[in-house]
CSV table of C-alpha atoms in Angstrom, one decimal:
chain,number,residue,atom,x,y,z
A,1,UNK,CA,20.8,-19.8,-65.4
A,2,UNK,CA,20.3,-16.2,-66.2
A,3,UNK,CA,16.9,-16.5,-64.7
A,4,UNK,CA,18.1,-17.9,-61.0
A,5,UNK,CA,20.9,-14.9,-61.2
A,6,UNK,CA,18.5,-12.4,-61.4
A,7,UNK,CA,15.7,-14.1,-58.6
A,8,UNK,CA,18.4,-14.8,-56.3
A,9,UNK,CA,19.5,-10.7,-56.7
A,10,UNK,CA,23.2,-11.6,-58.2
A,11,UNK,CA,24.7,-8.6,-59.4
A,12,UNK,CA,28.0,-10.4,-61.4
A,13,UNK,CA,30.9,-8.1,-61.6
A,14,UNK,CA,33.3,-10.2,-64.5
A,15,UNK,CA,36.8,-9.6,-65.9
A,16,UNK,CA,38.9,-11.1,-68.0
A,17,UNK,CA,36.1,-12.7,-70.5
A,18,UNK,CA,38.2,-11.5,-73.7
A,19,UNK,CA,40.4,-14.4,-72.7
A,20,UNK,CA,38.6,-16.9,-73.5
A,21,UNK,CA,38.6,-19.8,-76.3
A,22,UNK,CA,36.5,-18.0,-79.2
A,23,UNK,CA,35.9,-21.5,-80.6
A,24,UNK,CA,36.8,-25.6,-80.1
A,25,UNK,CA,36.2,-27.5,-76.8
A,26,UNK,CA,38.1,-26.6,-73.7
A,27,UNK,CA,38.8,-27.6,-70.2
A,28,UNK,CA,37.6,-25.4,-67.8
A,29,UNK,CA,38.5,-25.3,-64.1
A,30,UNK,CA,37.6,-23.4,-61.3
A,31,UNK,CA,37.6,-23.1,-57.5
A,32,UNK,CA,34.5,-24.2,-55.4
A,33,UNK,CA,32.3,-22.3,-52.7
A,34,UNK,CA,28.8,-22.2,-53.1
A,35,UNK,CA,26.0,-25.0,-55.1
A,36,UNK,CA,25.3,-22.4,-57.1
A,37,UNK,CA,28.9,-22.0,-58.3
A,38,UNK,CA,27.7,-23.8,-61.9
A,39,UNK,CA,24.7,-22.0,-62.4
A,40,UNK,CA,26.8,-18.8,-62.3
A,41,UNK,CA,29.1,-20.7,-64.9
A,42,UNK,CA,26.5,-21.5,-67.0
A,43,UNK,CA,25.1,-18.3,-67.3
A,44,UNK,CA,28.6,-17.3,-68.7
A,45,UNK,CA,29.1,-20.2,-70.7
A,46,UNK,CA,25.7,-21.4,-72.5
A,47,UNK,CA,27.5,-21.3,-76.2
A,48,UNK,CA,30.0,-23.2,-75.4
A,49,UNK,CA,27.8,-26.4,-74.3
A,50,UNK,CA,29.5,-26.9,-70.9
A,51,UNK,CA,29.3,-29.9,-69.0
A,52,UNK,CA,30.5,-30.2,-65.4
A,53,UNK,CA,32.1,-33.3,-63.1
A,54,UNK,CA,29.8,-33.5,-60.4
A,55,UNK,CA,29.9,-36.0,-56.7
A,56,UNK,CA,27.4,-38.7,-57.2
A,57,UNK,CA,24.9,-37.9,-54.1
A,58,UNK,CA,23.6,-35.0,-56.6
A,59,UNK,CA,22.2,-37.2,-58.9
A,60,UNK,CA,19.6,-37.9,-55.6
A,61,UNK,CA,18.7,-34.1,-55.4
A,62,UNK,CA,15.6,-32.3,-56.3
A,63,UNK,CA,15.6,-30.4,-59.5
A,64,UNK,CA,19.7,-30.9,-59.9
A,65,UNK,CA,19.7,-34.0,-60.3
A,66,UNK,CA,17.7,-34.6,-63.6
A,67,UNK,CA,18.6,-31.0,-64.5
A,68,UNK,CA,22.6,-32.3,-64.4
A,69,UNK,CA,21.5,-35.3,-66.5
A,70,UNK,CA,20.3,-33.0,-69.8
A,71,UNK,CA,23.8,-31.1,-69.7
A,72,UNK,CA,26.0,-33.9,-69.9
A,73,UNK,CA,27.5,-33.9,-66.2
A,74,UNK,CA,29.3,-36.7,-65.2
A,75,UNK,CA,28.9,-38.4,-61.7
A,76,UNK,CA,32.5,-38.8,-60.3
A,77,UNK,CA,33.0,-41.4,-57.3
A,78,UNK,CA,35.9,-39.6,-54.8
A,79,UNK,CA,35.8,-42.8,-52.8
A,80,UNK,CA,36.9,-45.0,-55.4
A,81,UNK,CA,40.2,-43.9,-58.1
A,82,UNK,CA,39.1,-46.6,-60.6
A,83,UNK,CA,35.6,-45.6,-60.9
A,84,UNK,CA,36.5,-41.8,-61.0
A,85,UNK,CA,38.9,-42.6,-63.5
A,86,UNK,CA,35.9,-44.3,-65.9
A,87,UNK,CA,34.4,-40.5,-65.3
A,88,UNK,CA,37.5,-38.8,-66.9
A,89,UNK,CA,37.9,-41.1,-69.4
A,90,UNK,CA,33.8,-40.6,-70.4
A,91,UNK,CA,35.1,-36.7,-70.0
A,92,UNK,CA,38.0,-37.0,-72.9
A,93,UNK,CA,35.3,-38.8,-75.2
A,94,UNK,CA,32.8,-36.0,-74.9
A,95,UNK,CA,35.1,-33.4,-75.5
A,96,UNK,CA,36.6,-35.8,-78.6
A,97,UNK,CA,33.3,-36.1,-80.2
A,98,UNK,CA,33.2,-32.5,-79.8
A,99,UNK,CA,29.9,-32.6,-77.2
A,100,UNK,CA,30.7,-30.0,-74.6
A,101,UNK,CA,33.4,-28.4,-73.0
A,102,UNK,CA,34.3,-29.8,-69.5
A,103,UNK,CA,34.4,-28.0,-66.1
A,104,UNK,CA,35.7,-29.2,-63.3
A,105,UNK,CA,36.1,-27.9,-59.6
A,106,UNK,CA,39.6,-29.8,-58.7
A,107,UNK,CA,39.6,-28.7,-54.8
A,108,UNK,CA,36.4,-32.1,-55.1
A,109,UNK,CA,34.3,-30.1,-53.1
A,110,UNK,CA,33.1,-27.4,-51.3
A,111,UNK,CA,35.1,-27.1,-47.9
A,112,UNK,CA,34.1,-23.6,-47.0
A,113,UNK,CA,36.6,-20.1,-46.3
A,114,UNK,CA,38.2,-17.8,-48.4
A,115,UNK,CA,41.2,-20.1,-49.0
A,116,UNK,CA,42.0,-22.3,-52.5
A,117,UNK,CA,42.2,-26.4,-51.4
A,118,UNK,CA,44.6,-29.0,-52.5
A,119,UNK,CA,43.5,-30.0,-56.0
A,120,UNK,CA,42.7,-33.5,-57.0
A,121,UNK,CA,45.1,-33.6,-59.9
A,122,UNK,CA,43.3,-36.4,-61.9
A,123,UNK,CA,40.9,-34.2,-63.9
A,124,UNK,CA,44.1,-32.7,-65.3
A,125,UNK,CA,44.4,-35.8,-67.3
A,126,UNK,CA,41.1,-34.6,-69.9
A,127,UNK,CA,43.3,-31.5,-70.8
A,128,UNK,CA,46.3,-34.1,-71.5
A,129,UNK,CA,44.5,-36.8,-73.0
A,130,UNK,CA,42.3,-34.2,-75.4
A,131,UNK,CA,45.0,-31.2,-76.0
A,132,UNK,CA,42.4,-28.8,-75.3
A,133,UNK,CA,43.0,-25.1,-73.5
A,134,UNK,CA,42.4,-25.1,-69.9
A,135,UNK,CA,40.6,-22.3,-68.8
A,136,UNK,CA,41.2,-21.0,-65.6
A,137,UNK,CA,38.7,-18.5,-63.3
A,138,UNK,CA,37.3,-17.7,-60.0
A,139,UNK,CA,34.2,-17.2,-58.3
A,140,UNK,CA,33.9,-15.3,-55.4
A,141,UNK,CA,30.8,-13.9,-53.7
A,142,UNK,CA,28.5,-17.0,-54.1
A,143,UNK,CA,28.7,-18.1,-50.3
A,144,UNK,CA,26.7,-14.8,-49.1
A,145,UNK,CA,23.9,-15.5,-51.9
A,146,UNK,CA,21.5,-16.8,-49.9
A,147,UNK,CA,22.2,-15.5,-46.1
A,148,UNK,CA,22.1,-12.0,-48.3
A,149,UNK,CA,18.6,-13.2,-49.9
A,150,UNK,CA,16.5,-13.9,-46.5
A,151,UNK,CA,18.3,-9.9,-45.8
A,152,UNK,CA,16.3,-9.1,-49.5
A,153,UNK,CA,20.1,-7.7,-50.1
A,154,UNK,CA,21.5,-8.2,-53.4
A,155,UNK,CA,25.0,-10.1,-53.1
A,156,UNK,CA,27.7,-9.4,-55.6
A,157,UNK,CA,29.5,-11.9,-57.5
A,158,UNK,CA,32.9,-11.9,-58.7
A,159,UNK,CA,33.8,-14.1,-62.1
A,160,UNK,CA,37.3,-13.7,-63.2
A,161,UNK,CA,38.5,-15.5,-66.4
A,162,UNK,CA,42.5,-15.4,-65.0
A,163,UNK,CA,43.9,-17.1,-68.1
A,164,UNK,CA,43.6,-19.5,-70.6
A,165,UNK,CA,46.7,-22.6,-70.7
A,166,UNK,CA,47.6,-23.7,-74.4
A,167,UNK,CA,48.7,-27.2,-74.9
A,168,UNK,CA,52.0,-26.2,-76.2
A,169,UNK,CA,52.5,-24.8,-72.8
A,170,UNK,CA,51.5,-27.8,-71.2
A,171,UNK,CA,53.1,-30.6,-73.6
A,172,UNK,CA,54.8,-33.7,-71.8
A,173,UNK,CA,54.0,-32.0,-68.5
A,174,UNK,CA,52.1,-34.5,-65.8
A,175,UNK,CA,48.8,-34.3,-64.1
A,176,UNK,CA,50.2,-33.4,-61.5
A,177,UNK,CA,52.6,-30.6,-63.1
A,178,UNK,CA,49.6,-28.9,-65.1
A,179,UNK,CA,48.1,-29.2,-61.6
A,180,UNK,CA,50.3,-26.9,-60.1
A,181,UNK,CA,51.1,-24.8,-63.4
């Protein structure tokens, strides 16, 4: 991950990383803009065994796919709710057998613009199920990577680590509710 940052030129500009969970498994979720959005995360979060939720079409694509397959990720169908729910429940496992930390881009997609999407409030339900801190952060920067790379610009990156949600904050609250917390 460190690697791609530095071919791609990504100078990361980061705040907020004193925030995070110094140990245990945690829930980590974060908006959406770019394919190179968990390679950046990665690069921050390598101790922490990470795994991400990913759509199923990338298990298909060059180098991602089998790359996705050594870090845990788990293929999440958006078409079908009983099927995606098989991926969270897989999720709460991993993080109960103490595997990797989870991270999850609720928006379910990129959908382009400087503006935060709707979530999909069923990945809440790992935090719920597993009492685990949900880590919250944005990325910002990562859409310009490449139009500044065929420039020979570098392109700064923004990471921000905007808090960290305990499960006593959280307790009896919904999916939905932490959703919107």
């Amino acid at each position: 991950a460190q690697l791609v940052l530095s071919v791609l030129r990504m100078r990361m500009h980061t705040r907020g990383l004193e925030k995070l969970p110094k140990d245990g498994r945690f829930l980590l979720v974060c908006n959406h803009i770019n394919d190179l959005d968990p390679v950046v995360l990665l690069a921050y979060f390598k101790k922490k065994e990470l795994a991400f939720i990913s759509k199923q079409e990338n298990r298909d694509r060059f180098i991602i796919g089998p790359a996705m397959h050594k870090i845990l990720c788990q293929r999440i169908n958006r078409e079908n709710d009983r099927e995606a729910l098989k991926t969270i429940l897989k999720c709460i496992d991993i993080i109960k057998k103490d595997e990797a930390s989870i991270a999850v881009f609720p928006e379910g997609g990129i959908r382009g613009g400087n503006v935060l999407h709707p979530f999909r409030h069923g990945v809440f339900k790992i935090a719920l199920r597993t009492q685990v801190p949900v880590v919250v952060c944005t990325l910002w920067g990562t859409q310009d990577v490449f139009h500044n790379g065929l420039r020979l610009k570098p392109t700064d990156v923004q990471f921000h680590v905007l808090g960290v949600v305990q499960p006593d904050v959280y307790k009896g609250m919904t999916a939905v509710e932490l959703g919107h917390l």
